[in-house]
Short mmCIF file of C-alpha atoms and ligand atoms in Angstrom, two decimals:
data_model
loop_
_atom_site.label_atom_id
_atom_site.label_comp_id
_atom_site.label_asym_id
_atom_site.label_seq_id
_atom_site.Cartn_x
_atom_site.Cartn_y
_atom_site.Cartn_z
CA MET R 23 -42.64 5.17 -19.67
CA THR R 24 -41.07 8.23 -18.12
CA THR R 25 -43.86 11.05 -17.19
CA TYR R 26 -42.55 14.58 -16.82
CA ARG R 27 -44.58 17.09 -14.53
CA ILE R 28 -44.60 20.41 -16.00
CA ALA R 29 -45.85 23.43 -14.00
CA ALA R 30 -47.44 25.51 -16.79
CA ILE R 31 -47.80 29.31 -15.96
CA PRO R 32 -49.29 30.89 -18.77
CA GLY R 33 -49.51 34.31 -16.89
CA ASP R 34 -51.13 37.34 -18.72
CA GLY R 35 -51.80 38.78 -21.99
CA ILE R 36 -50.90 36.54 -24.95
CA GLY R 37 -49.23 33.99 -22.42
CA GLY R 38 -52.39 32.26 -22.64
CA GLU R 39 -52.21 31.76 -26.00
CA VAL R 40 -49.03 30.70 -26.66
CA ILE R 41 -48.82 28.27 -23.71
CA SER R 42 -52.01 26.17 -24.55
CA ALA R 43 -50.49 26.09 -28.31
CA GLY R 44 -46.86 24.76 -26.49
CA VAL R 45 -48.73 22.28 -24.61
CA GLU R 46 -50.30 20.94 -27.82
CA VAL R 47 -47.46 20.79 -29.36
CA LEU R 48 -45.65 18.93 -26.47
CA ASP R 49 -48.42 16.62 -25.94
CA ALA R 50 -48.26 15.53 -29.79
CA LEU R 51 -44.53 15.15 -29.49
CA ALA R 52 -45.00 12.77 -26.64
CA ARG R 53 -47.65 10.84 -28.82
CA ARG R 54 -45.41 10.49 -31.41
CA ASP R 55 -42.44 9.14 -29.17
CA GLY R 56 -43.92 6.72 -27.14
CA SER R 57 -41.46 6.59 -24.38
CA PHE R 58 -42.22 9.68 -22.46
CA SER R 59 -45.51 11.77 -21.67
CA PHE R 60 -46.38 14.94 -20.02
CA THR R 61 -48.68 16.00 -16.71
CA PHE R 62 -49.28 19.24 -17.21
CA ASP R 63 -50.62 21.25 -14.03
CA SER R 64 -51.46 24.70 -14.70
CA PHE R 65 -51.59 27.53 -12.59
CA ASP R 66 -53.61 30.91 -13.10
CA TRP R 67 -51.24 33.31 -11.55
CA GLY R 68 -50.77 36.50 -12.75
CA GLY R 69 -52.13 39.63 -13.45
CA GLU R 70 -55.70 38.76 -12.70
CA TYR R 71 -55.17 36.45 -9.80
CA TYR R 72 -53.62 39.87 -8.56
CA LYS R 73 -56.96 41.72 -9.02
CA ARG R 74 -58.63 39.07 -7.19
CA ASN R 75 -56.00 38.34 -4.31
CA GLY R 76 -53.57 41.17 -3.99
CA ARG R 77 -50.64 39.48 -5.32
CA MET R 78 -49.59 37.44 -8.31
CA MET R 79 -49.00 34.07 -6.91
CA PRO R 80 -50.14 32.42 -3.56
CA GLU R 81 -47.60 32.67 -0.71
CA ASN R 82 -47.00 28.95 -0.64
CA GLY R 83 -46.79 29.26 -4.74
CA ARG R 84 -43.29 28.29 -5.24
CA ASP R 85 -43.89 25.24 -2.67
CA LEU R 86 -46.48 24.11 -5.32
CA ILE R 87 -44.20 24.03 -8.29
CA ARG R 88 -40.46 22.97 -6.50
CA ASP R 89 -40.82 19.22 -7.33
CA HIS R 90 -42.01 19.91 -10.83
CA ASP R 91 -39.54 18.66 -13.76
CA ALA R 92 -39.57 21.73 -15.34
CA ILE R 93 -41.86 25.33 -15.45
CA LEU R 94 -43.12 26.56 -18.51
CA PHE R 95 -44.11 30.00 -18.45
CA GLY R 96 -45.96 32.63 -20.49
CA SER R 97 -45.72 36.17 -19.46
CA ALA R 98 -45.88 38.34 -16.48
CA GLY R 99 -47.57 42.06 -17.67
CA HIS R 100 -50.85 43.18 -17.31
CA PRO R 101 -52.11 46.75 -18.17
CA GLU R 102 -53.48 47.45 -15.10
CA ILE R 103 -50.98 47.11 -13.05
CA PRO R 104 -47.40 48.52 -12.86
CA ASP R 105 -44.73 46.64 -14.72
CA HIS R 106 -42.48 46.33 -11.38
CA ILE R 107 -45.20 44.55 -9.45
CA THR R 108 -46.09 42.17 -11.71
CA LEU R 109 -42.50 41.25 -13.13
CA TRP R 110 -41.38 40.92 -9.12
CA GLY R 111 -44.48 39.40 -7.95
CA LEU R 112 -44.21 36.47 -10.50
CA ARG R 113 -41.23 36.17 -12.87
CA LEU R 114 -38.72 37.09 -10.57
CA ALA R 115 -40.37 35.50 -7.50
CA ILE R 116 -39.89 32.32 -9.00
CA CYS R 117 -36.17 33.03 -10.96
CA GLN R 118 -34.34 34.23 -7.89
CA PRO R 119 -35.34 32.13 -5.07
CA PHE R 120 -35.24 28.82 -7.38
CA ASP R 121 -31.60 30.51 -8.30
CA GLN R 122 -32.20 29.93 -11.90
CA TYR R 123 -28.76 31.96 -12.42
CA ALA R 124 -28.25 31.24 -16.23
CA ASN R 125 -30.63 32.70 -18.57
CA VAL R 126 -29.85 31.31 -22.21
CA ARG R 127 -31.03 32.86 -25.24
CA PRO R 128 -30.10 31.18 -28.61
CA THR R 129 -30.39 33.34 -31.17
CA ARG R 130 -30.53 32.22 -35.14
CA ILE R 131 -32.51 33.08 -38.19
CA LEU R 132 -34.69 30.18 -38.89
CA PRO R 133 -35.08 28.90 -42.42
CA GLY R 134 -37.62 31.28 -43.96
CA ILE R 135 -37.22 34.44 -42.07
CA THR R 136 -35.69 37.69 -43.24
CA SER R 137 -33.15 39.47 -40.75
CA PRO R 138 -33.53 43.48 -41.20
CA LEU R 139 -29.77 43.19 -41.66
CA ARG R 140 -29.43 43.52 -45.24
CA HIS R 141 -26.14 41.43 -45.46
CA VAL R 142 -27.24 38.81 -43.69
CA SER R 143 -28.90 35.39 -44.95
CA GLY R 144 -28.80 32.99 -42.11
CA PRO R 145 -25.56 31.45 -41.11
CA GLU R 146 -23.98 34.63 -40.32
CA LEU R 147 -25.72 34.80 -37.38
CA ASP R 148 -25.58 32.20 -34.68
CA TRP R 149 -25.34 33.23 -31.09
CA VAL R 150 -25.94 32.29 -27.35
CA ILE R 151 -26.43 35.21 -25.18
CA VAL R 152 -25.89 33.64 -21.66
CA ARG R 153 -27.58 36.38 -19.20
CA GLU R 154 -26.71 36.69 -15.36
CA ASN R 155 -30.02 35.84 -14.13
CA SER R 156 -29.83 36.24 -10.33
CA GLU R 157 -28.21 39.65 -8.96
CA GLY R 158 -26.63 42.72 -10.76
CA GLU R 159 -28.70 45.41 -11.54
CA TYR R 160 -31.99 43.18 -10.79
CA ALA R 161 -30.73 42.37 -7.13
CA GLY R 162 -33.69 44.70 -5.85
CA VAL R 163 -31.32 46.52 -3.87
CA GLY R 164 -32.44 50.26 -3.47
CA GLY R 165 -35.03 52.39 -2.26
CA ARG R 166 -37.18 55.66 -2.22
CA VAL R 167 -37.18 58.52 0.56
CA HIS R 168 -39.29 61.73 0.79
CA GLN R 169 -41.78 60.05 -2.24
CA GLY R 170 -43.36 62.81 -3.74
CA SER R 171 -41.50 65.78 -2.38
CA PRO R 172 -38.83 67.90 -3.95
CA LEU R 173 -36.61 66.25 -1.90
CA GLU R 174 -37.17 62.79 -3.18
CA ALA R 175 -34.29 60.67 -3.57
CA ALA R 176 -34.30 57.00 -5.06
CA THR R 177 -31.37 54.52 -5.93
CA ASP R 178 -31.33 51.09 -7.71
CA VAL R 179 -27.87 49.77 -6.76
CA SER R 180 -26.29 46.87 -8.62
CA MET R 181 -25.18 44.31 -6.62
CA PHE R 182 -22.62 41.73 -7.75
CA THR R 183 -20.92 39.02 -5.95
CA ARG R 184 -17.61 37.34 -6.73
CA LEU R 185 -19.89 33.70 -6.61
CA GLY R 186 -22.32 35.01 -8.80
CA VAL R 187 -19.88 36.33 -11.77
CA ALA R 188 -17.58 33.59 -11.60
CA ARG R 189 -20.44 30.96 -11.72
CA ILE R 190 -22.18 32.70 -14.57
CA ILE R 191 -18.89 33.40 -16.57
CA ARG R 192 -18.12 29.67 -16.09
CA PHE R 193 -21.31 28.36 -17.33
CA ALA R 194 -20.62 30.65 -20.59
CA PHE R 195 -17.13 29.21 -21.04
CA ARG R 196 -18.25 25.65 -20.57
CA LEU R 197 -21.18 26.40 -23.37
CA ALA R 198 -19.02 28.33 -25.58
CA GLN R 199 -16.81 24.87 -25.27
CA SER R 200 -19.62 22.84 -26.34
CA ARG R 201 -20.06 24.82 -29.39
CA PRO R 202 -18.15 24.38 -32.81
CA ARG R 203 -16.78 27.94 -32.64
CA ARG R 204 -15.29 27.77 -29.10
CA HIS R 205 -15.71 31.76 -28.83
CA LEU R 206 -17.08 33.89 -25.89
CA THR R 207 -17.27 37.22 -25.78
CA VAL R 208 -17.85 38.66 -22.44
CA VAL R 209 -19.87 41.81 -22.21
CA THR R 210 -19.07 44.78 -19.26
CA LYS R 211 -18.91 48.60 -18.96
CA SER R 212 -15.99 48.52 -17.47
CA ASN R 213 -14.93 51.78 -18.62
CA ALA R 214 -17.53 54.15 -16.90
CA GLN R 215 -18.64 51.64 -13.91
CA ARG R 216 -15.75 50.97 -12.25
CA HIS R 217 -16.45 48.53 -9.75
CA ALA R 218 -18.32 45.70 -10.39
CA MET R 219 -17.74 45.76 -13.99
CA VAL R 220 -13.83 45.84 -13.12
CA MET R 221 -14.65 42.79 -11.05
CA TRP R 222 -16.43 41.22 -13.87
CA ASP R 223 -13.14 41.55 -16.48
CA GLU R 224 -10.80 40.03 -13.74
CA VAL R 225 -12.93 37.19 -12.90
CA ALA R 226 -13.67 36.41 -16.71
CA ALA R 227 -9.44 36.58 -17.09
CA GLU R 228 -9.34 33.73 -14.26
CA VAL R 229 -12.04 31.47 -15.66
CA ALA R 230 -10.37 32.20 -19.16
CA GLY R 231 -7.62 29.92 -17.67
CA GLU R 232 -9.63 26.83 -17.17
CA PHE R 233 -10.52 26.91 -20.58
CA PRO R 234 -7.59 27.12 -22.97
CA ASP R 235 -9.50 25.69 -25.92
CA VAL R 236 -11.83 28.35 -25.83
CA THR R 237 -11.03 31.63 -27.35
CA TRP R 238 -12.44 34.95 -25.69
CA ASP R 239 -12.92 38.72 -25.84
CA LYS R 240 -14.03 41.58 -24.01
CA MET R 241 -16.51 44.49 -25.31
CA LEU R 242 -18.32 47.30 -24.00
CA VAL R 243 -21.94 47.16 -24.31
CA ASP R 244 -22.47 50.01 -26.41
CA ALA R 245 -19.86 48.66 -28.73
CA MET R 246 -21.30 45.44 -28.67
CA THR R 247 -24.46 46.81 -29.83
CA VAL R 248 -22.51 47.85 -32.98
CA ARG R 249 -20.87 44.83 -33.60
CA MET R 250 -23.61 42.68 -33.30
CA VAL R 251 -25.55 45.06 -36.40
CA MET R 252 -22.35 45.30 -38.08
CA LYS R 253 -20.52 42.16 -37.74
CA PRO R 254 -22.67 39.22 -36.54
CA ASP R 255 -20.43 36.76 -37.62
CA SER R 256 -17.33 37.46 -35.29
CA LEU R 257 -19.54 36.60 -32.72
CA ASP R 258 -20.77 32.91 -31.16
CA THR R 259 -21.31 32.53 -27.09
CA ILE R 260 -21.90 35.58 -25.36
CA VAL R 261 -22.14 36.59 -21.78
CA ALA R 262 -23.42 39.79 -19.74
CA THR R 263 -25.30 41.31 -16.77
CA ASN R 264 -28.95 40.81 -16.34
CA LEU R 265 -29.39 44.23 -17.49
CA HIS R 266 -27.12 44.32 -20.27
CA ALA R 267 -28.25 41.03 -21.56
CA ASP R 268 -31.64 41.79 -21.11
CA ILE R 269 -31.18 44.49 -23.46
CA LEU R 270 -28.89 42.69 -26.19
CA SER R 271 -30.94 39.77 -26.32
CA ASP R 272 -34.04 42.13 -27.62
CA LEU R 273 -31.81 43.26 -30.25
CA ALA R 274 -30.66 39.93 -31.18
CA ALA R 275 -34.17 38.68 -31.02
CA ALA R 276 -35.03 41.56 -33.65
CA LEU R 277 -31.82 40.79 -35.83
CA ALA R 278 -33.16 37.61 -36.09
CA GLY R 279 -36.18 38.29 -37.43
CA SER R 280 -38.71 38.76 -34.52
CA LEU R 281 -39.37 38.99 -30.74
CA GLY R 282 -42.09 36.52 -31.34
CA ILE R 283 -39.40 33.69 -32.29
CA ALA R 284 -37.02 33.85 -29.40
CA PRO R 285 -36.82 31.53 -26.64
CA THR R 286 -35.16 31.21 -22.94
CA ALA R 287 -34.29 28.81 -20.55
CA ASN R 288 -33.80 30.33 -16.99
CA LEU R 289 -31.63 27.25 -15.89
CA ASN R 290 -30.66 25.92 -12.11
CA PRO R 291 -27.53 24.39 -13.57
CA GLU R 292 -27.13 22.28 -10.23
CA ARG R 293 -30.78 21.13 -10.29
CA ASP R 294 -31.69 21.82 -6.93
CA PHE R 295 -34.50 23.85 -8.23
CA PRO R 296 -36.60 23.14 -11.45
CA SER R 297 -35.68 25.20 -14.23
CA MET R 298 -37.98 27.83 -16.08
CA PHE R 299 -38.72 27.85 -19.72
CA GLU R 300 -40.36 30.95 -21.59
CA PRO R 301 -40.16 32.92 -24.74
CA ILE R 302 -38.65 36.05 -24.21
CA HIS R 303 -41.53 38.05 -25.61
CA GLY R 304 -44.01 39.92 -23.01
CA SER R 305 -47.69 40.24 -22.58
CA ALA R 306 -48.26 42.16 -26.11
CA PHE R 307 -51.58 43.69 -24.97
CA ASP R 308 -51.58 45.13 -28.65
CA ILE R 309 -52.50 41.97 -30.14
CA THR R 310 -53.87 40.05 -26.82
CA GLY R 311 -57.02 37.85 -27.86
CA LYS R 312 -56.64 38.04 -31.66
CA GLY R 313 -55.31 34.54 -32.02
CA VAL R 314 -52.35 35.89 -34.16
CA ALA R 315 -49.49 35.48 -31.42
CA ASN R 316 -46.64 33.96 -32.63
CA PRO R 317 -46.22 30.64 -30.85
CA VAL R 318 -42.59 29.79 -31.96
CA GLY R 319 -40.69 31.70 -29.32
CA THR R 320 -42.49 29.25 -27.10
CA PHE R 321 -42.23 26.01 -29.35
CA TRP R 322 -38.26 26.59 -28.99
CA SER R 323 -38.42 27.29 -25.40
CA SER R 324 -39.87 24.07 -25.46
CA VAL R 325 -36.88 22.53 -27.18
CA MET R 326 -34.89 24.12 -24.79
CA MET R 327 -37.05 22.47 -21.90
CA LEU R 328 -36.71 18.99 -23.66
CA GLU R 329 -32.66 19.08 -23.93
CA HIS R 330 -33.03 20.07 -20.05
CA LEU R 331 -35.09 17.09 -19.35
CA GLY R 332 -32.49 14.92 -21.32
CA GLU R 333 -34.83 13.90 -24.40
CA ALA R 334 -32.33 14.78 -26.86
CA ASP R 335 -34.21 12.97 -29.64
CA ALA R 336 -37.81 14.62 -29.36
CA ALA R 337 -35.98 18.10 -28.88
CA ALA R 338 -34.39 17.63 -32.17
CA ARG R 339 -37.57 16.47 -33.72
CA LEU R 340 -39.53 19.38 -32.37
CA MET R 341 -36.85 21.93 -33.75
CA ALA R 342 -37.04 20.36 -37.32
CA ALA R 343 -40.71 20.60 -37.17
CA ILE R 344 -40.43 24.12 -36.18
CA GLU R 345 -37.70 25.02 -39.01
CA ARG R 346 -40.12 23.45 -41.21
CA VAL R 347 -42.49 25.40 -40.45
CA THR R 348 -41.10 28.49 -40.62
CA GLY R 349 -39.80 27.84 -44.02
CA ASP R 350 -43.15 27.79 -45.27
CA PRO R 351 -44.26 31.80 -45.49
CA ARG R 352 -47.93 30.38 -45.59
CA CYS R 353 -47.20 29.70 -41.82
CA HIS R 354 -45.82 33.10 -41.02
CA THR R 355 -48.00 35.09 -38.34
CA PRO R 356 -48.30 38.78 -38.61
CA ASP R 357 -45.14 39.85 -36.94
CA LEU R 358 -43.06 38.29 -39.69
CA GLY R 359 -45.19 39.90 -42.72
CA GLY R 360 -47.72 36.92 -43.43
CA THR R 361 -51.32 36.17 -42.25
CA ALA R 362 -51.21 32.61 -40.38
CA ARG R 363 -52.93 32.56 -36.93
CA THR R 364 -51.88 30.92 -34.08
CA ALA R 365 -53.77 28.16 -34.18
CA ASP R 366 -52.39 27.68 -38.08
CA VAL R 367 -48.83 27.39 -37.16
CA THR R 368 -49.46 24.86 -33.94
CA ALA R 369 -51.54 22.48 -36.46
CA ALA R 370 -48.58 22.92 -38.77
CA VAL R 371 -45.87 21.95 -36.45
CA ILE R 372 -48.06 18.94 -35.43
CA ALA R 373 -48.31 17.87 -38.76
CA ALA R 374 -44.31 18.36 -38.95
CA ILE R 375 -43.84 16.24 -35.91
CA ASN R 376 -46.22 13.54 -37.20
CA GLY R 377 -44.32 13.34 -40.39
CA ALA R 378 -47.04 14.38 -42.51
CA ASN R 379 -45.38 16.24 -45.86
CA ASP R 380 -48.05 18.62 -46.71
P1 NAD L 30 -44.05 42.65 -25.52
O1 NAD L 30 -43.18 41.72 -25.81
O2 NAD L 30 -45.15 42.22 -24.95
O3 NAD L 30 -44.58 43.31 -27.03
C1 NAD L 30 -43.29 44.33 -27.83
C2 NAD L 30 -43.79 44.03 -29.31
O4 NAD L 30 -43.73 42.68 -29.78
C3 NAD L 30 -45.53 44.23 -29.18
O5 NAD L 30 -45.49 45.06 -30.49
C4 NAD L 30 -46.25 42.79 -29.51
O6 NAD L 30 -47.24 42.78 -30.46
C5 NAD L 30 -44.80 42.16 -30.49
N1 NAD L 30 -44.69 40.73 -29.81
C6 NAD L 30 -44.51 39.96 -28.61
N2 NAD L 30 -44.52 39.10 -28.90
C7 NAD L 30 -45.26 38.28 -30.07
C8 NAD L 30 -45.46 37.55 -30.51
N3 NAD L 30 -45.47 36.17 -29.78
N4 NAD L 30 -46.10 37.21 -31.72
C9 NAD L 30 -46.39 38.42 -32.36
N5 NAD L 30 -45.99 39.56 -31.97
C10 NAD L 30 -45.38 39.86 -30.69
O7 NAD L 30 -43.24 43.62 -24.67
P2 NAD L 30 -43.55 45.19 -24.16
O8 NAD L 30 -44.58 46.01 -25.09
O9 NAD L 30 -42.52 46.07 -23.74
O10 NAD L 30 -44.19 44.78 -22.65
C11 NAD L 30 -45.80 44.21 -22.54
C12 NAD L 30 -46.11 43.97 -21.26
O11 NAD L 30 -45.24 42.55 -21.01
C13 NAD L 30 -45.66 44.65 -20.34
O12 NAD L 30 -46.54 44.39 -19.10
C14 NAD L 30 -43.90 43.98 -19.61
O13 NAD L 30 -43.49 44.21 -18.24
C15 NAD L 30 -44.84 42.59 -19.83
N6 NAD L 30 -43.11 41.84 -20.36
C16 NAD L 30 -43.08 40.37 -19.42
C17 NAD L 30 -41.85 39.80 -19.89
C18 NAD L 30 -41.72 38.45 -19.43
O14 NAD L 30 -42.83 38.49 -18.64
N7 NAD L 30 -40.77 37.80 -19.34
C19 NAD L 30 -41.03 40.14 -20.90
C20 NAD L 30 -41.25 41.60 -21.47
C21 NAD L 30 -42.38 42.18 -21.38
MN1 MN L 31 -36.52 41.60 -21.51
#
């Protein structure tokens, strides 16, 4: 029997609520399957840890999770700590050194969920957004001088390397090639940003030559928001920079019904380091502790984790269980207009995993 070692990092806010739901569901899935199991090591890193220790994770934190098979992450973000400290001190402190350069965000309208797009019922919207996750606008290059004085100046420099751009575009072409539509849309802003974004376009054209069976097109990011809303069925796989894809994927999540559903994989495709799986949403302070956080984003992220671990059958079983549960409006949490609680959705998914029919 294979035992997977998973590092669980709930983080802050509703992170704890959705990660414990995810652990329950994954354990149920392993029991149902019988051929593998999980060992979860939980790490209490995040805002409360920061308040006690002055940092979001211990100095040797990455060494403690380097040899795990995967990382299941909740959210970084605490009401009493500035967001750039929580983000850089935990999430980016894991993603960037572990070279999880491919951030993969599937978006579909699950059964039973209503899109805010009036002309979309489901099949028209089936995308995967690939976000460059290691450099670009979030490279951390920049600084501030003369802080607080009228002379103050501040820069955030976007840093793009040919290697970084080529590897993410190649990853996106491969992913597009594996999907039925075999279509990739490359998003930039190469009209206004005339250096790195122009390099993106050039690299995309070069890499496209390696994938003659994939059709592709280019979009400027502003026009892309319009296309996502007006012509969702014209899109399939999408690749964009760290910042652009961050924004587009929140839009995608909303168009698919709720931020509470959307999943993410932060992949190190070479598997030199563990990959990290997390819901797209943040700490959601407004609903923390109320027991109503939608755990579906974490469950769907767990599907992506199982796929990464090579447990394709278990991944498919969990996805089917999720879709069975979203299909029942009684299992909708308040973000979806329902009255179900996190625990109800979790119990329903576990029942569906075990094949109980109502
Ligand atoms: P958020 O995702 O926390 O919340 C946005 C809105 O969506 C809120 O109304 C919230 O209640 C709702 N929502 C989010 N997830 C939900 C769920 N699972 N079920 C039901 N409703 C849900 O975004 P925000 O308010 O911009 O950020 C709050 C904090 O989270 C900030 O500190 C931010 O930095 C952090 N954050 C962290 C991450 C991350 O760690 N990956 C991502 C986004 C935001
Ligand atoms: Mn985001």
